[in-house]
Amino acid sequence: MVVRLLLSLAFVGGVLWFAARLAKKRGLGSSGGLVEVVAHQRMGRASTVNVLRIADRVLVVGATEQQVTLLAELDGEAVEATLAERAEAGAAGRPPALHATPGRVGGAVAGSVLDRGAWSALVGQLRERTVRR
């Protein structure tokens, strides 16, 4: 009985191994396309904000169960610099530093998630888009 169980398990493992090799050979399961998800953040139970790189463009997209909305387009070089900084900070075991954005008021948190002015501007833009006319 135990030998039969082991042979059955070996057969199933062999079939899975063969299927994985076949999928890898045909390119299934890997994304070789132009769309890459750079980052995503869950905002609620059914909504997310995603940063997508499509060819040479970087887009910020809001997604719910009903729709997908383009929120902004970002500078690709700035996104790359931020990702590189986060990678360096993660390798050093420290949180990424908060930098002031030139020309903006708010000190060390300007332009970050903690910037109250950025959140106020976002809420104002969302109100503008959702007003019934």
mmCIF file of N, CA, C and O in Angstrom, residues 19-98:
data_model
loop_
_atom_site.group_PDB
_atom_site.id
_atom_site.type_symbol
_atom_site.label_atom_id
_atom_site.label_comp_id
_atom_site.label_asym_id
_atom_site.label_seq_id
_atom_site.Cartn_x
_atom_site.Cartn_y
_atom_site.Cartn_z
ATOM 1 N N ALA A 19 4.812 19.500 -16.973
ATOM 2 C CA ALA A 19 3.931 20.611 -17.337
ATOM 3 C C ALA A 19 4.626 21.953 -17.111
ATOM 4 O O ALA A 19 4.483 22.880 -17.920
ATOM 5 N N ALA A 20 5.397 22.073 -16.033
ATOM 6 C CA ALA A 20 6.130 23.309 -15.755
ATOM 7 C C ALA A 20 7.187 23.567 -16.826
ATOM 8 O O ALA A 20 7.364 24.701 -17.281
ATOM 9 N N ARG A 21 7.895 22.539 -17.238
ATOM 10 C CA ARG A 21 8.904 22.693 -18.291
ATOM 11 C C ARG A 21 8.271 23.085 -19.612
ATOM 12 O O ARG A 21 8.779 23.941 -20.336
ATOM 13 N N LEU A 22 7.140 22.466 -19.924
ATOM 14 C CA LEU A 22 6.437 22.774 -21.162
ATOM 15 C C LEU A 22 5.925 24.216 -21.155
ATOM 16 O O LEU A 22 6.044 24.942 -22.148
ATOM 17 N N ALA A 23 5.377 24.659 -20.031
ATOM 18 C CA ALA A 23 4.884 26.036 -19.914
ATOM 19 C C ALA A 23 6.029 27.028 -20.044
ATOM 20 O O ALA A 23 5.892 28.068 -20.699
ATOM 21 N N LYS A 24 7.163 26.719 -19.436
ATOM 22 C CA LYS A 24 8.319 27.614 -19.514
ATOM 23 C C LYS A 24 8.850 27.682 -20.949
ATOM 24 O O LYS A 24 9.218 28.750 -21.436
ATOM 25 N N LYS A 25 8.854 26.551 -21.617
ATOM 26 C CA LYS A 25 9.342 26.492 -22.992
ATOM 27 C C LYS A 25 8.463 27.316 -23.934
ATOM 28 O O LYS A 25 8.954 27.966 -24.839
ATOM 29 N N ARG A 26 7.161 27.295 -23.707
ATOM 30 C CA ARG A 26 6.224 28.035 -24.551
ATOM 31 C C ARG A 26 6.039 29.479 -24.102
ATOM 32 O O ARG A 26 5.304 30.237 -24.711
ATOM 33 N N GLY A 27 6.646 29.866 -22.996
ATOM 34 C CA GLY A 27 6.558 31.246 -22.534
ATOM 35 C C GLY A 27 5.303 31.546 -21.740
ATOM 36 O O GLY A 27 4.963 32.700 -21.538
ATOM 37 N N LEU A 28 4.604 30.522 -21.284
ATOM 38 C CA LEU A 28 3.404 30.740 -20.478
ATOM 39 C C LEU A 28 3.806 31.096 -19.056
ATOM 40 O O LEU A 28 4.764 30.570 -18.519
ATOM 41 N N GLY A 29 3.058 32.000 -18.447
ATOM 42 C CA GLY A 29 3.322 32.360 -17.061
ATOM 43 C C GLY A 29 4.324 33.485 -16.898
ATOM 44 O O GLY A 29 4.483 34.026 -15.826
ATOM 45 N N SER A 30 4.991 33.866 -17.959
ATOM 46 C CA SER A 30 5.916 34.991 -17.867
ATOM 47 C C SER A 30 5.424 36.099 -18.788
ATOM 48 O O SER A 30 4.939 35.844 -19.881
ATOM 49 N N SER A 31 5.553 37.317 -18.307
ATOM 50 C CA SER A 31 5.066 38.457 -19.074
ATOM 51 C C SER A 31 6.215 39.048 -19.869
ATOM 52 O O SER A 31 7.107 39.669 -19.316
ATOM 53 N N GLY A 32 6.200 38.862 -21.147
ATOM 54 C CA GLY A 32 7.214 39.443 -22.004
ATOM 55 C C GLY A 32 6.667 40.666 -22.726
ATOM 56 O O GLY A 32 7.286 41.184 -23.632
ATOM 57 N N GLY A 33 5.493 41.122 -22.317
ATOM 58 C CA GLY A 33 4.825 42.231 -22.985
ATOM 59 C C GLY A 33 5.367 43.577 -22.565
ATOM 60 O O GLY A 33 6.354 43.698 -21.843
ATOM 61 N N LEU A 34 4.688 44.595 -23.009
ATOM 62 C CA LEU A 34 5.111 45.966 -22.741
ATOM 63 C C LEU A 34 4.595 46.507 -21.421
ATOM 64 O O LEU A 34 5.067 47.527 -20.955
ATOM 65 N N VAL A 35 3.616 45.857 -20.808
ATOM 66 C CA VAL A 35 2.999 46.361 -19.585
ATOM 67 C C VAL A 35 3.691 45.746 -18.375
ATOM 68 O O VAL A 35 3.818 44.528 -18.273
ATOM 69 N N GLU A 36 4.134 46.607 -17.446
ATOM 70 C CA GLU A 36 4.772 46.148 -16.209
ATOM 71 C C GLU A 36 4.153 46.911 -15.042
ATOM 72 O O GLU A 36 4.024 48.134 -15.092
ATOM 73 N N VAL A 37 3.760 46.198 -13.993
ATOM 74 C CA VAL A 37 3.233 46.831 -12.788
ATOM 75 C C VAL A 37 4.433 47.206 -11.922
ATOM 76 O O VAL A 37 5.141 46.344 -11.407
ATOM 77 N N VAL A 38 4.674 48.505 -11.785
ATOM 78 C CA VAL A 38 5.812 48.997 -11.003
ATOM 79 C C VAL A 38 5.478 48.935 -9.513
ATOM 80 O O VAL A 38 6.281 48.489 -8.708
ATOM 81 N N ALA A 39 4.265 49.361 -9.150
ATOM 82 C CA ALA A 39 3.838 49.354 -7.751
ATOM 83 C C ALA A 39 2.319 49.344 -7.697
ATOM 84 O O ALA A 39 1.657 49.779 -8.644
ATOM 85 N N HIS A 40 1.784 48.835 -6.606
ATOM 86 C CA HIS A 40 0.336 48.902 -6.400
ATOM 87 C C HIS A 40 0.070 49.068 -4.913
ATOM 88 O O HIS A 40 0.830 48.610 -4.065
ATOM 89 N N GLN A 41 -1.004 49.790 -4.618
ATOM 90 C CA GLN A 41 -1.391 50.047 -3.234
ATOM 91 C C GLN A 41 -2.886 49.884 -3.128
ATOM 92 O O GLN A 41 -3.636 50.501 -3.868
ATOM 93 N N ARG A 42 -3.304 49.077 -2.198
ATOM 94 C CA ARG A 42 -4.726 48.870 -1.960
ATOM 95 C C ARG A 42 -5.265 50.057 -1.179
ATOM 96 O O ARG A 42 -4.730 50.428 -0.141
ATOM 97 N N MET A 43 -6.332 50.669 -1.660
ATOM 98 C CA MET A 43 -6.895 51.848 -1.022
ATOM 99 C C MET A 43 -8.156 51.524 -0.225
ATOM 100 O O MET A 43 -8.556 52.287 0.633
ATOM 101 N N GLY A 44 -8.770 50.438 -0.515
ATOM 102 C CA GLY A 44 -9.988 50.026 0.169
ATOM 103 C C GLY A 44 -10.256 48.575 -0.138
ATOM 104 O O GLY A 44 -9.405 47.869 -0.690
ATOM 105 N N ARG A 45 -11.446 48.130 0.223
ATOM 106 C CA ARG A 45 -11.770 46.724 0.011
ATOM 107 C C ARG A 45 -11.772 46.352 -1.462
ATOM 108 O O ARG A 45 -11.371 45.254 -1.827
ATOM 109 N N ALA A 46 -12.211 47.252 -2.309
ATOM 110 C CA ALA A 46 -12.336 46.924 -3.725
ATOM 111 C C ALA A 46 -11.666 47.952 -4.636
ATOM 112 O O ALA A 46 -12.010 48.060 -5.804
ATOM 113 N N SER A 47 -10.714 48.717 -4.124
ATOM 114 C CA SER A 47 -10.065 49.720 -4.961
ATOM 115 C C SER A 47 -8.556 49.716 -4.737
ATOM 116 O O SER A 47 -8.081 49.497 -3.625
ATOM 117 N N THR A 48 -7.829 49.957 -5.822
ATOM 118 C CA THR A 48 -6.373 50.005 -5.769
ATOM 119 C C THR A 48 -5.868 51.157 -6.613
ATOM 120 O O THR A 48 -6.546 51.632 -7.519
ATOM 121 N N VAL A 49 -4.666 51.582 -6.315
ATOM 122 C CA VAL A 49 -3.938 52.528 -7.147
ATOM 123 C C VAL A 49 -2.706 51.791 -7.642
ATOM 124 O O VAL A 49 -1.961 51.211 -6.855
ATOM 125 N N ASN A 50 -2.514 51.785 -8.956
ATOM 126 C CA ASN A 50 -1.410 51.056 -9.569
ATOM 127 C C ASN A 50 -0.525 52.010 -10.353
ATOM 128 O O ASN A 50 -1.018 52.942 -10.986
ATOM 129 N N VAL A 51 0.773 51.755 -10.325
ATOM 130 C CA VAL A 51 1.727 52.483 -11.161
ATOM 131 C C VAL A 51 2.177 51.500 -12.235
ATOM 132 O O VAL A 51 2.740 50.448 -11.929
ATOM 133 N N LEU A 52 1.887 51.833 -13.489
ATOM 134 C CA LEU A 52 2.168 50.943 -14.604
ATOM 135 C C LEU A 52 3.198 51.569 -15.529
ATOM 136 O O LEU A 52 3.175 52.767 -15.787
ATOM 137 N N ARG A 53 4.102 50.734 -16.031
ATOM 138 C CA ARG A 53 5.039 51.180 -17.055
ATOM 139 C C ARG A 53 4.612 50.509 -18.352
ATOM 140 O O ARG A 53 4.582 49.289 -18.458
ATOM 141 N N ILE A 54 4.242 51.320 -19.325
ATOM 142 C CA ILE A 54 3.825 50.815 -20.628
ATOM 143 C C ILE A 54 4.782 51.416 -21.648
ATOM 144 O O ILE A 54 4.736 52.621 -21.910
ATOM 145 N N ALA A 55 5.634 50.574 -22.181
ATOM 146 C CA ALA A 55 6.699 51.010 -23.089
ATOM 147 C C ALA A 55 7.537 52.070 -22.373
ATOM 148 O O ALA A 55 8.174 51.770 -21.375
ATOM 149 N N ASP A 56 7.517 53.319 -22.820
ATOM 150 C CA ASP A 56 8.322 54.369 -22.185
ATOM 151 C C ASP A 56 7.482 55.332 -21.354
ATOM 152 O O ASP A 56 7.972 56.346 -20.895
ATOM 153 N N ARG A 57 6.206 55.006 -21.123
ATOM 154 C CA ARG A 57 5.306 55.862 -20.331
ATOM 155 C C ARG A 57 5.043 55.229 -18.971
ATOM 156 O O ARG A 57 4.965 54.018 -18.856
ATOM 157 N N VAL A 58 4.899 56.063 -17.951
ATOM 158 C CA VAL A 58 4.566 55.605 -16.606
ATOM 159 C C VAL A 58 3.228 56.237 -16.234
ATOM 160 O O VAL A 58 3.100 57.458 -16.224
ATOM 161 N N LEU A 59 2.231 55.391 -15.935
ATOM 162 C CA LEU A 59 0.879 55.858 -15.657
ATOM 163 C C LEU A 59 0.457 55.468 -14.253
ATOM 164 O O LEU A 59 0.784 54.382 -13.778
ATOM 165 N N VAL A 60 -0.294 56.348 -13.592
ATOM 166 C CA VAL A 60 -0.914 56.045 -12.314
ATOM 167 C C VAL A 60 -2.390 55.799 -12.615
ATOM 168 O O VAL A 60 -3.057 56.652 -13.188
ATOM 169 N N VAL A 61 -2.875 54.612 -12.242
ATOM 170 C CA VAL A 61 -4.218 54.181 -12.589
ATOM 171 C C VAL A 61 -4.956 53.790 -11.321
ATOM 172 O O VAL A 61 -4.425 53.062 -10.483
ATOM 173 N N GLY A 62 -6.186 54.273 -11.186
ATOM 174 C CA GLY A 62 -7.057 53.857 -10.095
ATOM 175 C C GLY A 62 -7.993 52.781 -10.618
ATOM 176 O O GLY A 62 -8.562 52.919 -11.699
ATOM 177 N N ALA A 63 -8.151 51.696 -9.864
ATOM 178 C CA ALA A 63 -8.987 50.590 -10.322
ATOM 179 C C ALA A 63 -9.977 50.197 -9.234
ATOM 180 O O ALA A 63 -9.617 50.086 -8.057
ATOM 181 N N THR A 64 -11.231 50.025 -9.644
ATOM 182 C CA THR A 64 -12.270 49.489 -8.775
ATOM 183 C C THR A 64 -12.864 48.279 -9.475
ATOM 184 O O THR A 64 -12.413 47.894 -10.548
ATOM 185 N N GLU A 65 -13.900 47.706 -8.881
ATOM 186 C CA GLU A 65 -14.536 46.560 -9.516
ATOM 187 C C GLU A 65 -15.250 46.958 -10.796
ATOM 188 O O GLU A 65 -15.413 46.152 -11.704
ATOM 189 N N GLN A 66 -15.687 48.208 -10.892
ATOM 190 C CA GLN A 66 -16.468 48.647 -12.039
ATOM 191 C C GLN A 66 -15.635 49.295 -13.145
ATOM 192 O O GLN A 66 -16.009 49.236 -14.299
ATOM 193 N N GLN A 67 -14.547 49.972 -12.799
ATOM 194 C CA GLN A 67 -13.834 50.734 -13.818
ATOM 195 C C GLN A 67 -12.366 50.920 -13.484
ATOM 196 O O GLN A 67 -11.938 50.703 -12.356
ATOM 197 N N VAL A 68 -11.623 51.362 -14.488
ATOM 198 C CA VAL A 68 -10.216 51.732 -14.353
ATOM 199 C C VAL A 68 -10.099 53.170 -14.842
ATOM 200 O O VAL A 68 -10.582 53.508 -15.914
ATOM 201 N N THR A 69 -9.453 54.028 -14.029
ATOM 202 C CA THR A 69 -9.365 55.453 -14.348
ATOM 203 C C THR A 69 -7.906 55.895 -14.342
ATOM 204 O O THR A 69 -7.167 55.588 -13.408
ATOM 205 N N LEU A 70 -7.512 56.619 -15.377
ATOM 206 C CA LEU A 70 -6.177 57.200 -15.426
ATOM 207 C C LEU A 70 -6.138 58.391 -14.480
ATOM 208 O O LEU A 70 -6.919 59.330 -14.621
ATOM 209 N N LEU A 71 -5.254 58.345 -13.494
ATOM 210 C CA LEU A 71 -5.144 59.425 -12.518
ATOM 211 C C LEU A 71 -4.061 60.427 -12.889
ATOM 212 O O LEU A 71 -4.225 61.626 -12.711
ATOM 213 N N ALA A 72 -2.918 59.926 -13.375
ATOM 214 C CA ALA A 72 -1.816 60.826 -13.720
ATOM 215 C C ALA A 72 -0.817 60.098 -14.596
ATOM 216 O O ALA A 72 -0.818 58.873 -14.682
ATOM 217 N N GLU A 73 0.039 60.884 -15.228
ATOM 218 C CA GLU A 73 1.175 60.336 -15.960
ATOM 219 C C GLU A 73 2.434 60.888 -15.303
ATOM 220 O O GLU A 73 2.536 62.086 -15.056
ATOM 221 N N LEU A 74 3.364 59.994 -14.990
ATOM 222 C CA LEU A 74 4.571 60.388 -14.270
ATOM 223 C C LEU A 74 5.777 60.415 -15.193
ATOM 224 O O LEU A 74 5.780 59.795 -16.256
ATOM 225 N N ASP A 75 6.810 61.117 -14.737
ATOM 226 C CA ASP A 75 8.084 61.149 -15.442
ATOM 227 C C ASP A 75 8.808 59.831 -15.184
ATOM 228 O O ASP A 75 9.033 59.443 -14.040
ATOM 229 N N GLY A 76 9.158 59.123 -16.227
ATOM 230 C CA GLY A 76 9.807 57.820 -16.109
ATOM 231 C C GLY A 76 11.135 57.880 -15.372
ATOM 232 O O GLY A 76 11.474 56.985 -14.589
ATOM 233 N N GLU A 77 11.908 58.921 -15.587
ATOM 234 C CA GLU A 77 13.209 59.050 -14.925
ATOM 235 C C GLU A 77 13.047 59.241 -13.422
ATOM 236 O O GLU A 77 13.818 58.703 -12.632
ATOM 237 N N ALA A 78 12.027 60.006 -13.008
ATOM 238 C CA ALA A 78 11.785 60.221 -11.581
ATOM 239 C C ALA A 78 11.364 58.920 -10.905
ATOM 240 O O ALA A 78 11.784 58.629 -9.780
ATOM 241 N N VAL A 79 10.561 58.123 -11.592
ATOM 242 C CA VAL A 79 10.146 56.834 -11.034
ATOM 243 C C VAL A 79 11.354 55.909 -10.885
ATOM 244 O O VAL A 79 11.520 55.249 -9.856
ATOM 245 N N GLU A 80 12.211 55.866 -11.895
ATOM 246 C CA GLU A 80 13.413 55.034 -11.819
ATOM 247 C C GLU A 80 14.319 55.468 -10.667
ATOM 248 O O GLU A 80 14.864 54.643 -9.951
ATOM 249 N N ALA A 81 14.471 56.786 -10.482
ATOM 250 C CA ALA A 81 15.309 57.293 -9.394
ATOM 251 C C ALA A 81 14.729 56.901 -8.034
ATOM 252 O O ALA A 81 15.458 56.500 -7.127
ATOM 253 N N THR A 82 13.401 56.992 -7.891
ATOM 254 C CA THR A 82 12.756 56.619 -6.637
ATOM 255 C C THR A 82 12.911 55.135 -6.363
ATOM 256 O O THR A 82 13.207 54.727 -5.232
ATOM 257 N N LEU A 83 12.733 54.304 -7.392
ATOM 258 C CA LEU A 83 12.896 52.857 -7.214
ATOM 259 C C LEU A 83 14.332 52.499 -6.846
ATOM 260 O O LEU A 83 14.567 51.633 -6.003
ATOM 261 N N ALA A 84 15.296 53.170 -7.466
ATOM 262 C CA ALA A 84 16.701 52.923 -7.134
ATOM 263 C C ALA A 84 16.998 53.327 -5.696
ATOM 264 O O ALA A 84 17.711 52.622 -4.969
ATOM 265 N N GLU A 85 16.437 54.463 -5.256
ATOM 266 C CA GLU A 85 16.642 54.921 -3.879
ATOM 267 C C GLU A 85 16.040 53.935 -2.880
ATOM 268 O O GLU A 85 16.640 53.621 -1.862
ATOM 269 N N ARG A 86 14.841 53.432 -3.190
ATOM 270 C CA ARG A 86 14.215 52.452 -2.301
ATOM 271 C C ARG A 86 15.026 51.169 -2.231
ATOM 272 O O ARG A 86 15.134 50.557 -1.183
ATOM 273 N N ALA A 87 15.578 50.746 -3.371
ATOM 274 C CA ALA A 87 16.389 49.529 -3.383
ATOM 275 C C ALA A 87 17.642 49.710 -2.530
ATOM 276 O O ALA A 87 18.025 48.818 -1.774
ATOM 277 N N GLU A 88 18.265 50.885 -2.639
ATOM 278 C CA GLU A 88 19.453 51.169 -1.817
ATOM 279 C C GLU A 88 19.096 51.210 -0.340
ATOM 280 O O GLU A 88 19.820 50.678 0.496
ATOM 281 N N ALA A 89 17.971 51.843 -0.006
ATOM 282 C CA ALA A 89 17.544 51.944 1.388
ATOM 283 C C ALA A 89 17.203 50.567 1.945
ATOM 284 O O ALA A 89 17.531 50.251 3.087
ATOM 285 N N GLY A 90 16.564 49.733 1.131
ATOM 286 C CA GLY A 90 16.221 48.381 1.576
ATOM 287 C C GLY A 90 17.466 47.537 1.795
ATOM 288 O O GLY A 90 17.537 46.735 2.723
ATOM 289 N N ALA A 91 18.480 47.715 0.941
ATOM 290 C CA ALA A 91 19.720 46.968 1.087
ATOM 291 C C ALA A 91 20.479 47.412 2.339
ATOM 292 O O ALA A 91 21.152 46.614 2.981
ATOM 293 N N ALA A 92 20.346 48.687 2.688
ATOM 294 C CA ALA A 92 21.035 49.203 3.864
ATOM 295 C C ALA A 92 20.247 48.947 5.150
ATOM 296 O O ALA A 92 20.735 49.208 6.238
ATOM 297 N N GLY A 93 19.007 48.480 5.021
ATOM 298 C CA GLY A 93 18.199 48.176 6.195
ATOM 299 C C GLY A 93 17.576 49.393 6.851
ATOM 300 O O GLY A 93 17.263 49.394 8.027
ATOM 301 N N ARG A 94 17.402 50.459 6.108
ATOM 302 C CA ARG A 94 16.797 51.667 6.657
ATOM 303 C C ARG A 94 15.652 52.110 5.756
ATOM 304 O O ARG A 94 15.626 51.780 4.578
ATOM 305 N N PRO A 95 14.702 52.873 6.304
ATOM 306 C CA PRO A 95 13.609 53.360 5.460
ATOM 307 C C PRO A 95 14.108 54.423 4.501
ATOM 308 O O PRO A 95 15.092 55.107 4.780
ATOM 309 N N PRO A 96 13.457 54.567 3.328
ATOM 310 C CA PRO A 96 13.896 55.594 2.388
ATOM 311 C C PRO A 96 13.721 56.989 2.974
ATOM 312 O O PRO A 96 12.794 57.253 3.719
ATOM 313 N N ALA A 97 14.643 57.870 2.625
ATOM 314 C CA ALA A 97 14.615 59.237 3.139
ATOM 315 C C ALA A 97 13.523 60.038 2.464
ATOM 316 O O ALA A 97 13.163 59.791 1.324
ATOM 317 N N LEU A 98 12.994 61.018 3.186
ATOM 318 C CA LEU A 98 12.012 61.933 2.633
ATOM 319 C C LEU A 98 12.745 63.183 2.173
ATOM 320 O O LEU A 98 13.486 63.789 2.935
#
